[in-house]
């Protein structure tokens, strides 16, 4: 069963290595969901995909300098997300166009 997971990250970009980690984290998140803000992705995934992206991101970050946060909103998420302001909301279950 699919669930909505919000992935947020803060990667230190004070060094070239940090900037490289930031690009890698963002690139992986794009493979699993939709960017809704600079360091925030909404991903509709099943448990296996969630564990997969979590493991991939944990391997990329430097746990001494960077952080990841996963908000698991579950499969009954339609009423849990409210959007106000620029960048219109999108249908998270709709097709992703590449």
PDB file of N, CA and C in Angstrom:
ATOM      1  N   UNK A   1       0.842  -1.181   0.000  1.00  0.00           N
ATOM      2  CA  UNK A   1       0.000   0.000   0.000  1.00  0.00           C
ATOM      3  C   UNK A   1       0.888   1.244   0.000  1.00  0.00           C
ATOM      4  N   UNK A   2       0.528   2.201  -0.810  1.00  0.00           N
ATOM      5  CA  UNK A   2       1.301   3.437  -0.895  1.00  0.00           C
ATOM      6  C   UNK A   2       0.987   4.377   0.252  1.00  0.00           C
ATOM      7  N   UNK A   3       2.006   5.163   0.604  1.00  0.00           N
ATOM      8  CA  UNK A   3       1.848   6.164   1.653  1.00  0.00           C
ATOM      9  C   UNK A   3       2.581   7.422   1.214  1.00  0.00           C
ATOM     10  N   UNK A   4       2.191   8.551   1.775  1.00  0.00           N
ATOM     11  CA  UNK A   4       2.874   9.807   1.486  1.00  0.00           C
ATOM     12  C   UNK A   4       3.959  10.015   2.534  1.00  0.00           C
ATOM     13  N   UNK A   5       5.189  10.232   2.046  1.00  0.00           N
ATOM     14  CA  UNK A   5       6.327  10.516   2.915  1.00  0.00           C
ATOM     15  C   UNK A   5       6.895  11.860   2.489  1.00  0.00           C
ATOM     16  N   UNK A   6       7.060  12.748   3.442  1.00  0.00           N
ATOM     17  CA  UNK A   6       7.689  14.030   3.206  1.00  0.00           C
ATOM     18  C   UNK A   6       9.152  13.885   3.606  1.00  0.00           C
ATOM     19  N   UNK A   7      10.055  14.139   2.663  1.00  0.00           N
ATOM     20  CA  UNK A   7      11.489  14.061   2.930  1.00  0.00           C
ATOM     21  C   UNK A   7      12.045  15.473   2.928  1.00  0.00           C
ATOM     22  N   UNK A   8      12.704  15.840   4.029  1.00  0.00           N
ATOM     23  CA  UNK A   8      13.353  17.143   4.112  1.00  0.00           C
ATOM     24  C   UNK A   8      14.815  16.912   4.455  1.00  0.00           C
ATOM     25  N   UNK A   9      15.649  17.817   3.994  1.00  0.00           N
ATOM     26  CA  UNK A   9      17.076  17.651   4.280  1.00  0.00           C
ATOM     27  C   UNK A   9      17.749  18.994   4.423  1.00  0.00           C
ATOM     28  N   UNK A  10      18.842  18.974   5.162  1.00  0.00           N
ATOM     29  CA  UNK A  10      19.688  20.141   5.342  1.00  0.00           C
ATOM     30  C   UNK A  10      21.119  19.639   5.189  1.00  0.00           C
ATOM     31  N   UNK A  11      21.753  20.000   4.095  1.00  0.00           N
ATOM     32  CA  UNK A  11      23.109  19.539   3.799  1.00  0.00           C
ATOM     33  C   UNK A  11      24.042  20.740   3.849  1.00  0.00           C
ATOM     34  N   UNK A  12      25.105  20.605   4.618  1.00  0.00           N
ATOM     35  CA  UNK A  12      26.095  21.675   4.740  1.00  0.00           C
ATOM     36  C   UNK A  12      26.803  21.860   3.398  1.00  0.00           C
ATOM     37  N   UNK A  13      26.788  23.096   2.899  1.00  0.00           N
ATOM     38  CA  UNK A  13      27.420  23.371   1.599  1.00  0.00           C
ATOM     39  C   UNK A  13      28.637  24.280   1.748  1.00  0.00           C
ATOM     40  N   UNK A  14      29.280  24.228   2.902  1.00  0.00           N
ATOM     41  CA  UNK A  14      30.458  25.053   3.143  1.00  0.00           C
ATOM     42  C   UNK A  14      31.692  24.547   2.407  1.00  0.00           C
ATOM     43  N   UNK A  15      31.632  23.322   1.905  1.00  0.00           N
ATOM     44  CA  UNK A  15      32.767  22.746   1.169  1.00  0.00           C
ATOM     45  C   UNK A  15      32.283  22.201  -0.166  1.00  0.00           C
ATOM     46  N   UNK A  16      33.230  21.916  -1.042  1.00  0.00           N
ATOM     47  CA  UNK A  16      32.895  21.310  -2.338  1.00  0.00           C
ATOM     48  C   UNK A  16      32.243  19.944  -2.132  1.00  0.00           C
ATOM     49  N   UNK A  17      32.704  19.200  -1.135  1.00  0.00           N
ATOM     50  CA  UNK A  17      32.124  17.886  -0.839  1.00  0.00           C
ATOM     51  C   UNK A  17      30.669  18.030  -0.412  1.00  0.00           C
ATOM     52  N   UNK A  18      30.374  19.065   0.382  1.00  0.00           N
ATOM     53  CA  UNK A  18      29.005  19.309   0.815  1.00  0.00           C
ATOM     54  C   UNK A  18      28.093  19.646  -0.345  1.00  0.00           C
ATOM     55  N   UNK A  19      28.579  20.475  -1.259  1.00  0.00           N
ATOM     56  CA  UNK A  19      27.778  20.826  -2.439  1.00  0.00           C
ATOM     57  C   UNK A  19      27.503  19.592  -3.287  1.00  0.00           C
ATOM     58  N   UNK A  20      28.486  18.695  -3.354  1.00  0.00           N
ATOM     59  CA  UNK A  20      28.318  17.456  -4.113  1.00  0.00           C
ATOM     60  C   UNK A  20      27.270  16.558  -3.429  1.00  0.00           C
ATOM     61  N   UNK A  21      27.327  16.474  -2.091  1.00  0.00           N
ATOM     62  CA  UNK A  21      26.331  15.684  -1.354  1.00  0.00           C
ATOM     63  C   UNK A  21      24.934  16.250  -1.574  1.00  0.00           C
ATOM     64  N   UNK A  22      24.815  17.575  -1.549  1.00  0.00           N
ATOM     65  CA  UNK A  22      23.514  18.219  -1.760  1.00  0.00           C
ATOM     66  C   UNK A  22      22.931  17.830  -3.117  1.00  0.00           C
ATOM     67  N   UNK A  23      23.755  17.888  -4.159  1.00  0.00           N
ATOM     68  CA  UNK A  23      23.277  17.514  -5.496  1.00  0.00           C
ATOM     69  C   UNK A  23      22.857  16.049  -5.531  1.00  0.00           C
ATOM     70  N   UNK A  24      23.626  15.179  -4.875  1.00  0.00           N
ATOM     71  CA  UNK A  24      23.300  13.747  -4.871  1.00  0.00           C
ATOM     72  C   UNK A  24      21.985  13.472  -4.138  1.00  0.00           C
ATOM     73  N   UNK A  25      21.790  14.127  -3.003  1.00  0.00           N
ATOM     74  CA  UNK A  25      20.548  13.941  -2.249  1.00  0.00           C
ATOM     75  C   UNK A  25      19.351  14.383  -3.096  1.00  0.00           C
ATOM     76  N   UNK A  26      19.441  15.563  -3.681  1.00  0.00           N
ATOM     77  CA  UNK A  26      18.338  16.076  -4.500  1.00  0.00           C
ATOM     78  C   UNK A  26      18.062  15.153  -5.685  1.00  0.00           C
ATOM     79  N   UNK A  27      19.116  14.678  -6.328  1.00  0.00           N
ATOM     80  CA  UNK A  27      18.959  13.792  -7.493  1.00  0.00           C
ATOM     81  C   UNK A  27      18.229  12.500  -7.100  1.00  0.00           C
ATOM     82  N   UNK A  28      18.574  11.940  -5.953  1.00  0.00           N
ATOM     83  CA  UNK A  28      17.902  10.723  -5.506  1.00  0.00           C
ATOM     84  C   UNK A  28      16.436  10.993  -5.160  1.00  0.00           C
ATOM     85  N   UNK A  29      16.169  12.112  -4.497  1.00  0.00           N
ATOM     86  CA  UNK A  29      14.784  12.434  -4.124  1.00  0.00           C
ATOM     87  C   UNK A  29      13.902  12.611  -5.354  1.00  0.00           C
ATOM     88  N   UNK A  30      14.438  13.198  -6.410  1.00  0.00           N
ATOM     89  CA  UNK A  30      13.686  13.378  -7.656  1.00  0.00           C
ATOM     90  C   UNK A  30      13.238  12.027  -8.216  1.00  0.00           C
ATOM     91  N   UNK A  31      14.032  10.994  -7.989  1.00  0.00           N
ATOM     92  CA  UNK A  31      13.686   9.656  -8.481  1.00  0.00           C
ATOM     93  C   UNK A  31      12.491   9.045  -7.759  1.00  0.00           C
ATOM     94  N   UNK A  32      12.134   9.584  -6.604  1.00  0.00           N
ATOM     95  CA  UNK A  32      11.080   8.993  -5.785  1.00  0.00           C
ATOM     96  C   UNK A  32       9.867   9.885  -5.592  1.00  0.00           C
ATOM     97  N   UNK A  33       9.980  11.170  -5.909  1.00  0.00           N
ATOM     98  CA  UNK A  33       8.841  12.042  -5.653  1.00  0.00           C
ATOM     99  C   UNK A  33       8.968  13.388  -6.324  1.00  0.00           C
ATOM    100  N   UNK A  34       8.222  14.333  -5.808  1.00  0.00           N
ATOM    101  CA  UNK A  34       8.093  15.666  -6.399  1.00  0.00           C
ATOM    102  C   UNK A  34       8.659  16.700  -5.433  1.00  0.00           C
ATOM    103  N   UNK A  35       9.539  17.583  -5.951  1.00  0.00           N
ATOM    104  CA  UNK A  35      10.055  18.679  -5.131  1.00  0.00           C
ATOM    105  C   UNK A  35       8.932  19.692  -4.933  1.00  0.00           C
ATOM    106  N   UNK A  36       8.665  20.028  -3.668  1.00  0.00           N
ATOM    107  CA  UNK A  36       7.628  21.013  -3.374  1.00  0.00           C
ATOM    108  C   UNK A  36       8.219  22.294  -2.804  1.00  0.00           C
ATOM    109  N   UNK A  37       9.428  22.227  -2.269  1.00  0.00           N
ATOM    110  CA  UNK A  37      10.204  23.391  -1.865  1.00  0.00           C
ATOM    111  C   UNK A  37      11.669  23.022  -2.045  1.00  0.00           C
ATOM    112  N   UNK A  38      12.569  23.964  -1.829  1.00  0.00           N
ATOM    113  CA  UNK A  38      13.974  23.726  -2.148  1.00  0.00           C
ATOM    114  C   UNK A  38      14.533  22.414  -1.600  1.00  0.00           C
ATOM    115  N   UNK A  39      14.323  22.129  -0.365  1.00  0.00           N
ATOM    116  CA  UNK A  39      14.855  20.901   0.236  1.00  0.00           C
ATOM    117  C   UNK A  39      13.750  20.026   0.800  1.00  0.00           C
ATOM    118  N   UNK A  40      12.609  20.014   0.114  1.00  0.00           N
ATOM    119  CA  UNK A  40      11.445  19.259   0.572  1.00  0.00           C
ATOM    120  C   UNK A  40      10.838  18.505  -0.602  1.00  0.00           C
ATOM    121  N   UNK A  41      10.644  17.208  -0.420  1.00  0.00           N
ATOM    122  CA  UNK A  41      10.047  16.368  -1.450  1.00  0.00           C
ATOM    123  C   UNK A  41       8.859  15.615  -0.881  1.00  0.00           C
ATOM    124  N   UNK A  42       7.777  15.516  -1.668  1.00  0.00           N
ATOM    125  CA  UNK A  42       6.635  14.678  -1.339  1.00  0.00           C
ATOM    126  C   UNK A  42       6.757  13.415  -2.180  1.00  0.00           C
ATOM    127  N   UNK A  43       6.768  12.277  -1.515  1.00  0.00           N
ATOM    128  CA  UNK A  43       6.951  11.000  -2.206  1.00  0.00           C
ATOM    129  C   UNK A  43       5.815  10.054  -1.847  1.00  0.00           C
ATOM    130  N   UNK A  44       5.149   9.515  -2.854  1.00  0.00           N
ATOM    131  CA  UNK A  44       4.143   8.482  -2.637  1.00  0.00           C
ATOM    132  C   UNK A  44       4.828   7.162  -2.945  1.00  0.00           C
ATOM    133  N   UNK A  45       5.084   6.394  -1.891  1.00  0.00           N
ATOM    134  CA  UNK A  45       5.877   5.170  -2.007  1.00  0.00           C
ATOM    135  C   UNK A  45       5.267   4.062  -1.147  1.00  0.00           C
ATOM    136  N   UNK A  46       5.648   2.834  -1.447  1.00  0.00           N
ATOM    137  CA  UNK A  46       5.273   1.730  -0.566  1.00  0.00           C
ATOM    138  C   UNK A  46       6.411   1.538   0.452  1.00  0.00           C
ATOM    139  N   UNK A  47       6.248   0.611   1.374  1.00  0.00           N
ATOM    140  CA  UNK A  47       7.250   0.407   2.422  1.00  0.00           C
ATOM    141  C   UNK A  47       8.623   0.065   1.860  1.00  0.00           C
ATOM    142  N   UNK A  48       8.660  -0.754   0.828  1.00  0.00           N
ATOM    143  CA  UNK A  48       9.943  -1.160   0.245  1.00  0.00           C
ATOM    144  C   UNK A  48      10.665   0.040  -0.362  1.00  0.00           C
ATOM    145  N   UNK A  49       9.945   0.874  -1.111  1.00  0.00           N
ATOM    146  CA  UNK A  49      10.561   2.069  -1.712  1.00  0.00           C
ATOM    147  C   UNK A  49      11.007   3.053  -0.637  1.00  0.00           C
ATOM    148  N   UNK A  50      10.210   3.170   0.431  1.00  0.00           N
ATOM    149  CA  UNK A  50      10.582   4.061   1.529  1.00  0.00           C
ATOM    150  C   UNK A  50      11.901   3.604   2.151  1.00  0.00           C
ATOM    151  N   UNK A  51      12.007   2.335   2.452  1.00  0.00           N
ATOM    152  CA  UNK A  51      13.249   1.816   3.034  1.00  0.00           C
ATOM    153  C   UNK A  51      14.419   2.000   2.074  1.00  0.00           C
ATOM    154  N   UNK A  52      14.156   1.847   0.781  1.00  0.00           N
ATOM    155  CA  UNK A  52      15.207   1.997  -0.231  1.00  0.00           C
ATOM    156  C   UNK A  52      15.726   3.431  -0.280  1.00  0.00           C
ATOM    157  N   UNK A  53      14.850   4.425  -0.396  1.00  0.00           N
ATOM    158  CA  UNK A  53      15.311   5.816  -0.489  1.00  0.00           C
ATOM    159  C   UNK A  53      15.968   6.251   0.819  1.00  0.00           C
ATOM    160  N   UNK A  54      15.437   5.787   1.942  1.00  0.00           N
ATOM    161  CA  UNK A  54      16.031   6.131   3.239  1.00  0.00           C
ATOM    162  C   UNK A  54      17.468   5.609   3.320  1.00  0.00           C
ATOM    163  N   UNK A  55      17.686   4.371   2.917  1.00  0.00           N
ATOM    164  CA  UNK A  55      19.034   3.782   2.950  1.00  0.00           C
ATOM    165  C   UNK A  55      19.978   4.513   1.998  1.00  0.00           C
ATOM    166  N   UNK A  56      19.506   4.851   0.812  1.00  0.00           N
ATOM    167  CA  UNK A  56      20.333   5.563  -0.171  1.00  0.00           C
ATOM    168  C   UNK A  56      20.760   6.916   0.380  1.00  0.00           C
ATOM    169  N   UNK A  57      19.811   7.658   0.931  1.00  0.00           N
ATOM    170  CA  UNK A  57      20.125   8.994   1.450  1.00  0.00           C
ATOM    171  C   UNK A  57      21.048   8.930   2.666  1.00  0.00           C
ATOM    172  N   UNK A  58      20.861   7.932   3.519  1.00  0.00           N
ATOM    173  CA  UNK A  58      21.744   7.783   4.680  1.00  0.00           C
ATOM    174  C   UNK A  58      23.190   7.533   4.254  1.00  0.00           C
ATOM    175  N   UNK A  59      23.368   6.860   3.142  1.00  0.00           N
ATOM    176  CA  UNK A  59      24.720   6.596   2.633  1.00  0.00           C
ATOM    177  C   UNK A  59      25.372   7.858   2.073  1.00  0.00           C
ATOM    178  N   UNK A  60      24.565   8.781   1.572  1.00  0.00           N
ATOM    179  CA  UNK A  60      25.095   9.986   0.930  1.00  0.00           C
ATOM    180  C   UNK A  60      25.509  11.046   1.950  1.00  0.00           C
ATOM    181  N   UNK A  61      24.672  11.261   2.955  1.00  0.00           N
ATOM    182  CA  UNK A  61      24.919  12.397   3.848  1.00  0.00           C
ATOM    183  C   UNK A  61      26.096  12.151   4.799  1.00  0.00           C
ATOM    184  N   UNK A  62      26.613  13.247   5.319  1.00  0.00           N
ATOM    185  CA  UNK A  62      27.606  13.219   6.389  1.00  0.00           C
ATOM    186  C   UNK A  62      26.829  13.469   7.680  1.00  0.00           C
ATOM    187  N   UNK A  63      26.667  12.449   8.513  1.00  0.00           N
ATOM    188  CA  UNK A  63      25.819  12.550   9.698  1.00  0.00           C
ATOM    189  C   UNK A  63      26.364  13.525  10.739  1.00  0.00           C
ATOM    190  N   UNK A  64      27.597  13.956  10.581  1.00  0.00           N
ATOM    191  CA  UNK A  64      28.166  14.958  11.489  1.00  0.00           C
ATOM    192  C   UNK A  64      27.775  16.382  11.072  1.00  0.00           C
ATOM    193  N   UNK A  65      27.432  16.569   9.789  1.00  0.00           N
ATOM    194  CA  UNK A  65      27.179  17.915   9.259  1.00  0.00           C
ATOM    195  C   UNK A  65      25.799  18.104   8.654  1.00  0.00           C
ATOM    196  N   UNK A  66      25.156  17.037   8.222  1.00  0.00           N
ATOM    197  CA  UNK A  66      23.899  17.101   7.480  1.00  0.00           C
ATOM    198  C   UNK A  66      22.771  16.457   8.287  1.00  0.00           C
ATOM    199  N   UNK A  67      21.540  16.693   7.850  1.00  0.00           N
ATOM    200  CA  UNK A  67      20.412  16.017   8.497  1.00  0.00           C
ATOM    201  C   UNK A  67      19.330  15.682   7.483  1.00  0.00           C
ATOM    202  N   UNK A  68      18.618  14.620   7.787  1.00  0.00           N
ATOM    203  CA  UNK A  68      17.461  14.171   7.017  1.00  0.00           C
ATOM    204  C   UNK A  68      16.281  14.066   7.975  1.00  0.00           C
ATOM    205  N   UNK A  69      15.088  14.383   7.469  1.00  0.00           N
ATOM    206  CA  UNK A  69      13.868  14.173   8.248  1.00  0.00           C
ATOM    207  C   UNK A  69      12.846  13.520   7.319  1.00  0.00           C
ATOM    208  N   UNK A  70      12.194  12.482   7.824  1.00  0.00           N
ATOM    209  CA  UNK A  70      11.161  11.770   7.085  1.00  0.00           C
ATOM    210  C   UNK A  70       9.861  11.901   7.863  1.00  0.00           C
ATOM    211  N   UNK A  71       8.840  12.481   7.235  1.00  0.00           N
ATOM    212  CA  UNK A  71       7.524  12.611   7.843  1.00  0.00           C
ATOM    213  C   UNK A  71       6.605  11.629   7.128  1.00  0.00           C
ATOM    214  N   UNK A  72       6.166  10.620   7.827  1.00  0.00           N
ATOM    215  CA  UNK A  72       5.327   9.589   7.229  1.00  0.00           C
ATOM    216  C   UNK A  72       3.872   9.966   7.481  1.00  0.00           C
ATOM    217  N   UNK A  73       3.210  10.424   6.424  1.00  0.00           N
ATOM    218  CA  UNK A  73       1.825  10.878   6.542  1.00  0.00           C
ATOM    219  C   UNK A  73       0.828   9.761   6.269  1.00  0.00           C
ATOM    220  N   UNK A  74       1.312   8.599   5.887  1.00  0.00           N
ATOM    221  CA  UNK A  74       0.452   7.431   5.702  1.00  0.00           C
ATOM    222  C   UNK A  74      -0.310   7.436   4.391  1.00  0.00           C
ATOM    223  N   UNK A  75      -1.297   6.541   4.317  1.00  0.00           N
ATOM    224  CA  UNK A  75      -2.055   6.410   3.069  1.00  0.00           C
ATOM    225  C   UNK A  75      -3.334   7.233   3.077  1.00  0.00           C
ATOM    226  N   UNK A  76      -3.679   7.834   4.197  1.00  0.00           N
ATOM    227  CA  UNK A  76      -4.870   8.681   4.282  1.00  0.00           C
ATOM    228  C   UNK A  76      -4.423  10.134   4.440  1.00  0.00           C
ATOM    229  N   UNK A  77      -3.679  10.613   3.456  1.00  0.00           N
ATOM    230  CA  UNK A  77      -2.991  11.908   3.573  1.00  0.00           C
ATOM    231  C   UNK A  77      -3.723  13.059   2.892  1.00  0.00           C
ATOM    232  N   UNK A  78      -4.759  12.794   2.138  1.00  0.00           N
ATOM    233  CA  UNK A  78      -5.382  13.841   1.325  1.00  0.00           C
ATOM    234  C   UNK A  78      -5.806  15.055   2.140  1.00  0.00           C
ATOM    235  N   UNK A  79      -6.292  14.874   3.359  1.00  0.00           N
ATOM    236  CA  UNK A  79      -6.721  15.999   4.178  1.00  0.00           C
ATOM    237  C   UNK A  79      -5.637  16.534   5.101  1.00  0.00           C
ATOM    238  N   UNK A  80      -4.431  15.986   5.012  1.00  0.00           N
ATOM    239  CA  UNK A  80      -3.358  16.371   5.924  1.00  0.00           C
ATOM    240  C   UNK A  80      -2.402  17.407   5.346  1.00  0.00           C
ATOM    241  N   UNK A  81      -2.532  17.721   4.066  1.00  0.00           N
ATOM    242  CA  UNK A  81      -1.630  18.674   3.428  1.00  0.00           C
ATOM    243  C   UNK A  81      -2.436  19.889   3.003  1.00  0.00           C
ATOM    244  N   UNK A  82      -2.037  21.039   3.479  1.00  0.00           N
ATOM    245  CA  UNK A  82      -2.695  22.286   3.112  1.00  0.00           C
ATOM    246  C   UNK A  82      -1.641  23.197   2.501  1.00  0.00           C
ATOM    247  N   UNK A  83      -1.961  23.791   1.367  1.00  0.00           N
ATOM    248  CA  UNK A  83      -1.011  24.653   0.655  1.00  0.00           C
ATOM    249  C   UNK A  83      -1.556  26.066   0.559  1.00  0.00           C
ATOM    250  N   UNK A  84      -0.679  27.035   0.856  1.00  0.00           N
ATOM    251  CA  UNK A  84      -1.036  28.446   0.741  1.00  0.00           C
ATOM    252  C   UNK A  84       0.105  29.152   0.036  1.00  0.00           C
ATOM    253  N   UNK A  85      -0.193  29.985  -0.953  1.00  0.00           N
ATOM    254  CA  UNK A  85       0.848  30.797  -1.581  1.00  0.00           C
ATOM    255  C   UNK A  85       1.272  30.322  -2.952  1.00  0.00           C
ATOM    256  N   UNK A  86       2.454  30.797  -3.357  1.00  0.00           N
ATOM    257  CA  UNK A  86       2.990  30.537  -4.698  1.00  0.00           C
ATOM    258  C   UNK A  86       3.220  29.053  -4.917  1.00  0.00           C
ATOM    259  N   UNK A  87       3.434  28.701  -6.148  1.00  0.00           N
ATOM    260  CA  UNK A  87       3.637  27.314  -6.577  1.00  0.00           C
ATOM    261  C   UNK A  87       2.404  26.490  -6.269  1.00  0.00           C
ATOM    262  N   UNK A  88       1.531  26.410  -7.227  1.00  0.00           N
ATOM    263  CA  UNK A  88       0.295  25.665  -7.048  1.00  0.00           C
ATOM    264  C   UNK A  88       0.589  24.232  -6.660  1.00  0.00           C
ATOM    265  N   UNK A  89      -0.317  23.683  -5.882  1.00  0.00           N
ATOM    266  CA  UNK A  89      -0.211  22.302  -5.462  1.00  0.00           C
ATOM    267  C   UNK A  89      -0.425  21.390  -6.675  1.00  0.00           C
ATOM    268  N   UNK A  90      -0.091  20.142  -6.530  1.00  0.00           N
ATOM    269  CA  UNK A  90      -0.235  19.179  -7.620  1.00  0.00           C
ATOM    270  C   UNK A  90      -0.853  17.909  -7.072  1.00  0.00           C
ATOM    271  N   UNK A  91      -1.285  17.048  -7.947  1.00  0.00           N
ATOM    272  CA  UNK A  91      -1.869  15.769  -7.558  1.00  0.00           C
ATOM    273  C   UNK A  91      -0.728  14.783  -7.348  1.00  0.00           C
ATOM    274  N   UNK A  92      -0.448  14.413  -6.086  1.00  0.00           N
ATOM    275  CA  UNK A  92       0.685  13.537  -5.815  1.00  0.00           C
ATOM    276  C   UNK A  92       0.503  12.145  -6.397  1.00  0.00           C
ATOM    277  N   UNK A  93      -0.728  11.784  -6.719  1.00  0.00           N
ATOM    278  CA  UNK A  93      -0.971  10.471  -7.311  1.00  0.00           C
ATOM    279  C   UNK A  93      -1.032  10.543  -8.835  1.00  0.00           C
ATOM    280  N   UNK A  94      -0.946  11.736  -9.385  1.00  0.00           N
ATOM    281  CA  UNK A  94      -0.976  11.908 -10.837  1.00  0.00           C
ATOM    282  C   UNK A  94       0.331  11.456 -11.461  1.00  0.00           C
ATOM    283  N   UNK A  95       0.378  11.399 -12.773  1.00  0.00           N
ATOM    284  CA  UNK A  95       1.605  10.950 -13.449  1.00  0.00           C
ATOM    285  C   UNK A  95       2.729  11.981 -13.292  1.00  0.00           C
ATOM    286  N   UNK A  96       3.941  11.459 -13.129  1.00  0.00           N
ATOM    287  CA  UNK A  96       5.127  12.323 -13.132  1.00  0.00           C
ATOM    288  C   UNK A  96       5.608  12.432 -14.565  1.00  0.00           C
ATOM    289  N   UNK A  97       5.788  13.633 -15.032  1.00  0.00           N
ATOM    290  CA  UNK A  97       6.217  13.853 -16.422  1.00  0.00           C
ATOM    291  C   UNK A  97       7.676  14.259 -16.404  1.00  0.00           C
ATOM    292  N   UNK A  98       8.468  13.512 -17.148  1.00  0.00           N
ATOM    293  CA  UNK A  98       9.915  13.777 -17.203  1.00  0.00           C
ATOM    294  C   UNK A  98      10.287  14.370 -18.540  1.00  0.00           C
TER     295      UNK A  98
END
